[in-house]
Amino acid sequence: MFLDAPLAVATEVTLPPDVSRHAQVLRLQPGDALRLFNGQGGEWQAEVLSMGRQTVVVRVDQPLACDRELPRPVTLALGMPANDRMDALVEKATELGVQAIQPLHTSRSVLRLTGERADKRRAHWQGVATAASEQSGRTAVPHLAPVRSVTDWLDQLPAPASDAEQRCLLSFTPDAVPLSSLPSRAGCPLLVLSGPEGGLDPQEETHARQRGFIPVSLGPRVLRADTAPLVVLSWVNFCPLEVVA
């Protein structure tokens, strides 16, 4: 269970309402064991001390070293798909190990979010990511960045820190290279830019290239906006890492 708080051995913690409800749904009882994580690495063994109607108190026991993250950090910058597809994308991307997600407006976006509505959706997606992290056994929760326009985001994107940082633009242009041809190195950050339904327009693709993005192809078939980024994450999960001398 995710607990957004410091954890230390032999401390008693009253779980916040949302986490308490999770424990109650699982029908935990005093004396039952559970595991907590706070996104700072590893897990913590804990024991239920008391179960109330609205509160659950646990005692934090020993830390448990574990690492279930990808061998390299991946950030997805997404032209938001419409309807409930963004919810599903956030959930599955979390399960596959994404580190951060940047929701974007593009010229061809169907979903348009601004102001308070954008803030509420971001908070909702952060909750989806938290739940998916708990379900999949991750010890980190992906960060959902505020909704931005792709133009503003690209303008403020810093230059690549080094040649080891990869920036990929999912594209159907003739010069796009196969994803499988890219080197994959442990610890090498990967930033993936993917368009909404209809993809990015030519001006946006040109802008991305000017910011260091390499056009990448996922094959001859047209994948949905909520499918293509997941293919990249699957590739990162299973692609053999390049040996660096």
mmCIF file of N, CA and C in Angstrom, residues 111-208:
data_model
loop_
_atom_site.group_PDB
_atom_site.id
_atom_site.type_symbol
_atom_site.label_atom_id
_atom_site.label_comp_id
_atom_site.label_asym_id
_atom_site.label_seq_id
_atom_site.Cartn_x
_atom_site.Cartn_y
_atom_site.Cartn_z
ATOM 1 N N LEU A 111 -9.224 15.835 -26.888
ATOM 2 C CA LEU A 111 -9.411 16.184 -25.482
ATOM 3 C C LEU A 111 -8.727 17.507 -25.186
ATOM 4 N N ARG A 112 -9.495 18.472 -24.691
ATOM 5 C CA ARG A 112 -8.968 19.791 -24.345
ATOM 6 C C ARG A 112 -9.249 20.062 -22.877
ATOM 7 N N LEU A 113 -8.197 20.293 -22.106
ATOM 8 C CA LEU A 113 -8.339 20.541 -20.673
ATOM 9 C C LEU A 113 -7.570 21.800 -20.296
ATOM 10 N N THR A 114 -8.216 22.681 -19.555
ATOM 11 C CA THR A 114 -7.553 23.883 -19.063
ATOM 12 C C THR A 114 -8.035 24.188 -17.652
ATOM 13 N N GLY A 115 -7.269 25.014 -16.938
ATOM 14 C CA GLY A 115 -7.685 25.523 -15.642
ATOM 15 C C GLY A 115 -7.995 24.446 -14.619
ATOM 16 N N GLU A 116 -9.078 24.660 -13.884
ATOM 17 C CA GLU A 116 -9.460 23.751 -12.803
ATOM 18 C C GLU A 116 -9.770 22.351 -13.323
ATOM 19 N N ARG A 117 -10.353 22.289 -14.499
ATOM 20 C CA ARG A 117 -10.682 20.974 -15.070
ATOM 21 C C ARG A 117 -9.405 20.172 -15.348
ATOM 22 N N ALA A 118 -8.385 20.841 -15.843
ATOM 23 C CA ALA A 118 -7.115 20.165 -16.092
ATOM 24 C C ALA A 118 -6.477 19.700 -14.788
ATOM 25 N N ASP A 119 -6.560 20.539 -13.743
ATOM 26 C CA ASP A 119 -5.993 20.167 -12.446
ATOM 27 C C ASP A 119 -6.703 18.950 -11.865
ATOM 28 N N LYS A 120 -8.020 18.902 -12.009
ATOM 29 C CA LYS A 120 -8.781 17.762 -11.477
ATOM 30 C C LYS A 120 -8.437 16.474 -12.222
ATOM 31 N N ARG A 121 -8.298 16.568 -13.535
ATOM 32 C CA ARG A 121 -7.958 15.365 -14.295
ATOM 33 C C ARG A 121 -6.547 14.894 -13.959
ATOM 34 N N ARG A 122 -5.642 15.832 -13.793
ATOM 35 C CA ARG A 122 -4.287 15.444 -13.408
ATOM 36 C C ARG A 122 -4.298 14.719 -12.065
ATOM 37 N N ALA A 123 -5.038 15.250 -11.088
ATOM 38 C CA ALA A 123 -5.129 14.596 -9.779
ATOM 39 C C ALA A 123 -5.750 13.205 -9.911
ATOM 40 N N HIS A 124 -6.762 13.099 -10.778
ATOM 41 C CA HIS A 124 -7.391 11.796 -11.012
ATOM 42 C C HIS A 124 -6.385 10.815 -11.597
ATOM 43 N N TRP A 125 -5.615 11.248 -12.604
ATOM 44 C CA TRP A 125 -4.631 10.358 -13.223
ATOM 45 C C TRP A 125 -3.530 9.983 -12.240
ATOM 46 N N GLN A 126 -3.173 10.908 -11.343
ATOM 47 C CA GLN A 126 -2.175 10.570 -10.323
ATOM 48 C C GLN A 126 -2.704 9.468 -9.418
ATOM 49 N N GLY A 127 -4.004 9.520 -9.113
ATOM 50 C CA GLY A 127 -4.612 8.455 -8.334
ATOM 51 C C GLY A 127 -4.618 7.127 -9.067
ATOM 52 N N VAL A 128 -4.873 7.172 -10.370
ATOM 53 C CA VAL A 128 -4.825 5.954 -11.186
ATOM 54 C C VAL A 128 -3.426 5.351 -11.143
ATOM 55 N N ALA A 129 -2.408 6.207 -11.260
ATOM 56 C CA ALA A 129 -1.026 5.731 -11.230
ATOM 57 C C ALA A 129 -0.674 5.127 -9.869
ATOM 58 N N THR A 130 -1.148 5.755 -8.799
ATOM 59 C CA THR A 130 -0.878 5.228 -7.458
ATOM 60 C C THR A 130 -1.492 3.843 -7.279
ATOM 61 N N ALA A 131 -2.753 3.702 -7.692
ATOM 62 C CA ALA A 131 -3.432 2.411 -7.573
ATOM 63 C C ALA A 131 -2.733 1.344 -8.411
ATOM 64 N N ALA A 132 -2.300 1.719 -9.613
ATOM 65 C CA ALA A 132 -1.616 0.755 -10.487
ATOM 66 C C ALA A 132 -0.262 0.367 -9.913
ATOM 67 N N SER A 133 0.428 1.289 -9.253
ATOM 68 C CA SER A 133 1.703 0.963 -8.606
ATOM 69 C C SER A 133 1.483 -0.044 -7.486
ATOM 70 N N GLU A 134 0.448 0.170 -6.691
ATOM 71 C CA GLU A 134 0.132 -0.767 -5.609
ATOM 72 C C GLU A 134 -0.189 -2.145 -6.163
ATOM 73 N N GLN A 135 -1.029 -2.194 -7.186
ATOM 74 C CA GLN A 135 -1.471 -3.468 -7.754
ATOM 75 C C GLN A 135 -0.312 -4.243 -8.364
ATOM 76 N N SER A 136 0.620 -3.534 -9.003
ATOM 77 C CA SER A 136 1.692 -4.206 -9.743
ATOM 78 C C SER A 136 2.934 -4.475 -8.897
ATOM 79 N N GLY A 137 2.928 -4.028 -7.648
ATOM 80 C CA GLY A 137 4.058 -4.288 -6.777
ATOM 81 C C GLY A 137 5.225 -3.348 -6.955
ATOM 82 N N ARG A 138 5.016 -2.216 -7.620
ATOM 83 C CA ARG A 138 6.099 -1.240 -7.761
ATOM 84 C C ARG A 138 6.368 -0.550 -6.431
ATOM 85 N N THR A 139 7.563 -0.036 -6.270
ATOM 86 C CA THR A 139 7.908 0.726 -5.075
ATOM 87 C C THR A 139 8.080 2.206 -5.395
ATOM 88 N N ALA A 140 7.665 2.607 -6.590
ATOM 89 C CA ALA A 140 7.688 4.011 -6.998
ATOM 90 C C ALA A 140 6.375 4.318 -7.703
ATOM 91 N N VAL A 141 5.933 5.552 -7.612
ATOM 92 C CA VAL A 141 4.711 5.999 -8.278
ATOM 93 C C VAL A 141 5.094 7.010 -9.353
ATOM 94 N N PRO A 142 4.689 6.798 -10.607
ATOM 95 C CA PRO A 142 5.013 7.765 -11.657
ATOM 96 C C PRO A 142 4.464 9.153 -11.343
ATOM 97 N N HIS A 143 5.191 10.164 -11.788
ATOM 98 C CA HIS A 143 4.749 11.541 -11.606
ATOM 99 C C HIS A 143 3.929 11.982 -12.804
ATOM 100 N N LEU A 144 2.732 12.514 -12.556
ATOM 101 C CA LEU A 144 1.884 13.097 -13.606
ATOM 102 C C LEU A 144 2.107 14.600 -13.607
ATOM 103 N N ALA A 145 2.692 15.106 -14.674
ATOM 104 C CA ALA A 145 2.979 16.534 -14.774
ATOM 105 C C ALA A 145 1.720 17.309 -15.154
ATOM 106 N N PRO A 146 1.686 18.615 -14.912
ATOM 107 C CA PRO A 146 0.539 19.429 -15.326
ATOM 108 C C PRO A 146 0.348 19.398 -16.837
ATOM 109 N N VAL A 147 -0.901 19.510 -17.269
ATOM 110 C CA VAL A 147 -1.222 19.533 -18.703
ATOM 111 C C VAL A 147 -0.627 20.794 -19.336
ATOM 112 N N ARG A 148 0.039 20.616 -20.498
ATOM 113 C CA ARG A 148 0.641 21.736 -21.193
ATOM 114 C C ARG A 148 0.421 21.583 -22.688
ATOM 115 N N SER A 149 0.644 22.654 -23.428
ATOM 116 C CA SER A 149 0.626 22.550 -24.880
ATOM 117 C C SER A 149 1.966 21.996 -25.335
ATOM 118 N N VAL A 150 1.955 21.239 -26.424
ATOM 119 C CA VAL A 150 3.192 20.639 -26.897
ATOM 120 C C VAL A 150 4.206 21.710 -27.304
ATOM 121 N N THR A 151 3.717 22.832 -27.831
ATOM 122 C CA THR A 151 4.621 23.912 -28.241
ATOM 123 C C THR A 151 5.345 24.507 -27.048
ATOM 124 N N ASP A 152 4.590 24.844 -25.996
ATOM 125 C CA ASP A 152 5.217 25.422 -24.802
ATOM 126 C C ASP A 152 6.175 24.429 -24.156
ATOM 127 N N TRP A 153 5.765 23.163 -24.106
ATOM 128 C CA TRP A 153 6.610 22.145 -23.480
ATOM 129 C C TRP A 153 7.925 21.986 -24.236
ATOM 130 N N LEU A 154 7.865 21.923 -25.557
ATOM 131 C CA LEU A 154 9.088 21.790 -26.354
ATOM 132 C C LEU A 154 9.977 23.022 -26.216
ATOM 133 N N ASP A 155 9.356 24.206 -26.194
ATOM 134 C CA ASP A 155 10.138 25.439 -26.061
ATOM 135 C C ASP A 155 10.943 25.465 -24.768
ATOM 136 N N GLN A 156 10.378 24.932 -23.694
ATOM 137 C CA GLN A 156 11.029 24.998 -22.388
ATOM 138 C C GLN A 156 11.826 23.737 -22.048
ATOM 139 N N LEU A 157 11.873 22.796 -22.974
ATOM 140 C CA LEU A 157 12.623 21.564 -22.737
ATOM 141 C C LEU A 157 14.113 21.862 -22.806
ATOM 142 N N PRO A 158 14.880 21.512 -21.768
ATOM 143 C CA PRO A 158 16.322 21.783 -21.817
ATOM 144 C C PRO A 158 17.015 20.908 -22.851
ATOM 145 N N ALA A 159 18.188 21.319 -23.253
ATOM 146 C CA ALA A 159 18.977 20.510 -24.181
ATOM 147 C C ALA A 159 19.322 19.183 -23.531
ATOM 148 N N PRO A 160 19.481 18.111 -24.325
ATOM 149 C CA PRO A 160 19.853 16.809 -23.746
ATOM 150 C C PRO A 160 21.089 16.928 -22.877
ATOM 151 N N ALA A 161 21.053 16.263 -21.718
ATOM 152 C CA ALA A 161 22.167 16.371 -20.779
ATOM 153 C C ALA A 161 23.442 15.762 -21.347
ATOM 154 N N SER A 162 23.309 14.729 -22.173
ATOM 155 C CA SER A 162 24.469 14.077 -22.772
ATOM 156 C C SER A 162 23.999 13.220 -23.932
ATOM 157 N N ASP A 163 24.967 12.621 -24.642
ATOM 158 C CA ASP A 163 24.620 11.741 -25.751
ATOM 159 C C ASP A 163 23.904 10.485 -25.265
ATOM 160 N N ALA A 164 24.028 10.177 -23.970
ATOM 161 C CA ALA A 164 23.403 8.972 -23.429
ATOM 162 C C ALA A 164 21.885 9.128 -23.283
ATOM 163 N N GLU A 165 21.401 10.373 -23.271
ATOM 164 C CA GLU A 165 19.960 10.607 -23.158
ATOM 165 C C GLU A 165 19.318 10.468 -24.533
ATOM 166 N N GLN A 166 18.285 9.647 -24.637
ATOM 167 C CA GLN A 166 17.593 9.428 -25.900
ATOM 168 C C GLN A 166 16.245 10.154 -25.913
ATOM 169 N N ARG A 167 15.951 10.767 -27.047
ATOM 170 C CA ARG A 167 14.643 11.392 -27.260
ATOM 171 C C ARG A 167 14.037 10.812 -28.527
ATOM 172 N N CYS A 168 12.883 10.199 -28.398
ATOM 173 C CA CYS A 168 12.242 9.512 -29.520
ATOM 174 C C CYS A 168 10.898 10.140 -29.838
ATOM 175 N N LEU A 169 10.662 10.359 -31.106
ATOM 176 C CA LEU A 169 9.397 10.883 -31.614
ATOM 177 C C LEU A 169 8.728 9.777 -32.415
ATOM 178 N N LEU A 170 7.574 9.289 -31.960
ATOM 179 C CA LEU A 170 6.875 8.242 -32.693
ATOM 180 C C LEU A 170 6.287 8.859 -33.954
ATOM 181 N N SER A 171 6.697 8.338 -35.119
ATOM 182 C CA SER A 171 6.420 9.015 -36.379
ATOM 183 C C SER A 171 6.227 8.017 -37.514
ATOM 184 N N PHE A 172 5.477 8.459 -38.545
ATOM 185 C CA PHE A 172 5.299 7.669 -39.764
ATOM 186 C C PHE A 172 6.092 8.261 -40.933
ATOM 187 N N THR A 173 6.969 9.215 -40.670
ATOM 188 C CA THR A 173 7.735 9.817 -41.761
ATOM 189 C C THR A 173 8.690 8.795 -42.364
ATOM 190 N N PRO A 174 9.027 8.929 -43.647
ATOM 191 C CA PRO A 174 9.881 7.934 -44.316
ATOM 192 C C PRO A 174 11.251 7.752 -43.682
ATOM 193 N N ASP A 175 11.763 8.779 -43.016
ATOM 194 C CA ASP A 175 13.105 8.657 -42.439
ATOM 195 C C ASP A 175 13.099 8.127 -41.007
ATOM 196 N N ALA A 176 11.927 7.735 -40.499
ATOM 197 C CA ALA A 176 11.856 7.195 -39.145
ATOM 198 C C ALA A 176 12.610 5.865 -39.071
ATOM 199 N N VAL A 177 13.406 5.704 -38.022
ATOM 200 C CA VAL A 177 14.193 4.479 -37.854
ATOM 201 C C VAL A 177 13.402 3.488 -36.999
ATOM 202 N N PRO A 178 13.587 2.182 -37.212
ATOM 203 C CA PRO A 178 12.883 1.194 -36.387
ATOM 204 C C PRO A 178 13.273 1.321 -34.913
ATOM 205 N N LEU A 179 12.299 1.198 -34.038
ATOM 206 C CA LEU A 179 12.581 1.255 -32.605
ATOM 207 C C LEU A 179 13.635 0.218 -32.225
ATOM 208 N N SER A 180 13.555 -0.957 -32.841
ATOM 209 C CA SER A 180 14.473 -2.048 -32.497
ATOM 210 C C SER A 180 15.923 -1.741 -32.847
ATOM 211 N N SER A 181 16.157 -0.720 -33.674
ATOM 212 C CA SER A 181 17.530 -0.381 -34.075
ATOM 213 C C SER A 181 18.223 0.528 -33.064
ATOM 214 N N LEU A 182 17.489 1.050 -32.106
ATOM 215 C CA LEU A 182 18.076 1.975 -31.135
ATOM 216 C C LEU A 182 18.862 1.214 -30.071
ATOM 217 N N PRO A 183 19.978 1.759 -29.626
ATOM 218 C CA PRO A 183 20.706 1.134 -28.523
ATOM 219 C C PRO A 183 19.952 1.330 -27.214
ATOM 220 N N SER A 184 20.083 0.383 -26.306
ATOM 221 C CA SER A 184 19.428 0.482 -25.007
ATOM 222 C C SER A 184 20.477 0.250 -23.923
ATOM 223 N N ARG A 185 20.759 1.303 -23.154
ATOM 224 C CA ARG A 185 21.789 1.229 -22.126
ATOM 225 C C ARG A 185 21.180 1.437 -20.747
ATOM 226 N N ALA A 186 21.633 0.643 -19.800
ATOM 227 C CA ALA A 186 21.136 0.753 -18.427
ATOM 228 C C ALA A 186 21.381 2.159 -17.901
ATOM 229 N N GLY A 187 20.361 2.734 -17.299
ATOM 230 C CA GLY A 187 20.473 4.062 -16.721
ATOM 231 C C GLY A 187 20.323 5.202 -17.697
ATOM 232 N N CYS A 188 20.283 4.911 -19.007
ATOM 233 C CA CYS A 188 20.163 5.950 -20.026
ATOM 234 C C CYS A 188 18.717 6.444 -20.096
ATOM 235 N N PRO A 189 18.434 7.703 -19.747
ATOM 236 C CA PRO A 189 17.051 8.197 -19.767
ATOM 237 C C PRO A 189 16.469 8.169 -21.179
ATOM 238 N N LEU A 190 15.188 7.836 -21.248
ATOM 239 C CA LEU A 190 14.475 7.808 -22.525
ATOM 240 C C LEU A 190 13.247 8.700 -22.422
ATOM 241 N N LEU A 191 13.149 9.673 -23.326
ATOM 242 C CA LEU A 191 12.012 10.581 -23.403
ATOM 243 C C LEU A 191 11.275 10.292 -24.700
ATOM 244 N N VAL A 192 10.008 9.915 -24.595
ATOM 245 C CA VAL A 192 9.215 9.504 -25.755
ATOM 246 C C VAL A 192 8.090 10.505 -25.971
ATOM 247 N N LEU A 193 7.996 11.045 -27.177
ATOM 248 C CA LEU A 193 6.921 11.963 -27.550
ATOM 249 C C LEU A 193 5.987 11.245 -28.516
ATOM 250 N N SER A 194 4.699 11.191 -28.143
ATOM 251 C CA SER A 194 3.708 10.478 -28.935
ATOM 252 C C SER A 194 2.478 11.363 -29.119
ATOM 253 N N GLY A 195 1.935 11.366 -30.323
ATOM 254 C CA GLY A 195 0.803 12.237 -30.619
ATOM 255 C C GLY A 195 -0.542 11.651 -30.201
ATOM 256 N N PRO A 196 -1.614 12.433 -30.351
ATOM 257 C CA PRO A 196 -2.967 11.977 -30.056
ATOM 258 C C PRO A 196 -3.536 11.256 -31.281
ATOM 259 N N GLU A 197 -4.855 11.055 -31.289
ATOM 260 C CA GLU A 197 -5.502 10.533 -32.482
ATOM 261 C C GLU A 197 -5.166 11.455 -33.656
ATOM 262 N N GLY A 198 -4.662 10.882 -34.738
ATOM 263 C CA GLY A 198 -4.259 11.699 -35.876
ATOM 264 C C GLY A 198 -2.807 12.107 -35.851
ATOM 265 N N GLY A 199 -2.122 11.872 -34.731
ATOM 266 C CA GLY A 199 -0.701 12.166 -34.631
ATOM 267 C C GLY A 199 -0.386 13.646 -34.502
ATOM 268 N N LEU A 200 0.889 13.957 -34.444
ATOM 269 C CA LEU A 200 1.346 15.345 -34.432
ATOM 270 C C LEU A 200 1.287 15.909 -35.847
ATOM 271 N N ASP A 201 1.096 17.215 -35.968
ATOM 272 C CA ASP A 201 1.105 17.801 -37.309
ATOM 273 C C ASP A 201 2.559 18.053 -37.735
ATOM 274 N N PRO A 202 2.808 18.343 -39.017
ATOM 275 C CA PRO A 202 4.189 18.497 -39.506
ATOM 276 C C PRO A 202 4.982 19.561 -38.760
ATOM 277 N N GLN A 203 4.328 20.662 -38.388
ATOM 278 C CA GLN A 203 5.051 21.719 -37.670
ATOM 279 C C GLN A 203 5.499 21.230 -36.291
ATOM 280 N N GLU A 204 4.644 20.468 -35.629
ATOM 281 C CA GLU A 204 5.004 19.958 -34.308
ATOM 282 C C GLU A 204 6.139 18.938 -34.413
ATOM 283 N N GLU A 205 6.103 18.095 -35.441
ATOM 284 C CA GLU A 205 7.186 17.132 -35.625
ATOM 285 C C GLU A 205 8.510 17.856 -35.891
ATOM 286 N N THR A 206 8.470 18.888 -36.729
ATOM 287 C CA THR A 206 9.683 19.655 -37.010
ATOM 288 C C THR A 206 10.223 20.293 -35.734
ATOM 289 N N HIS A 207 9.327 20.847 -34.940
ATOM 290 C CA HIS A 207 9.709 21.470 -33.672
ATOM 291 C C HIS A 207 10.393 20.443 -32.767
ATOM 292 N N ALA A 208 9.825 19.235 -32.702
ATOM 293 C CA ALA A 208 10.397 18.190 -31.859
ATOM 294 C C ALA A 208 11.797 17.806 -32.329
#
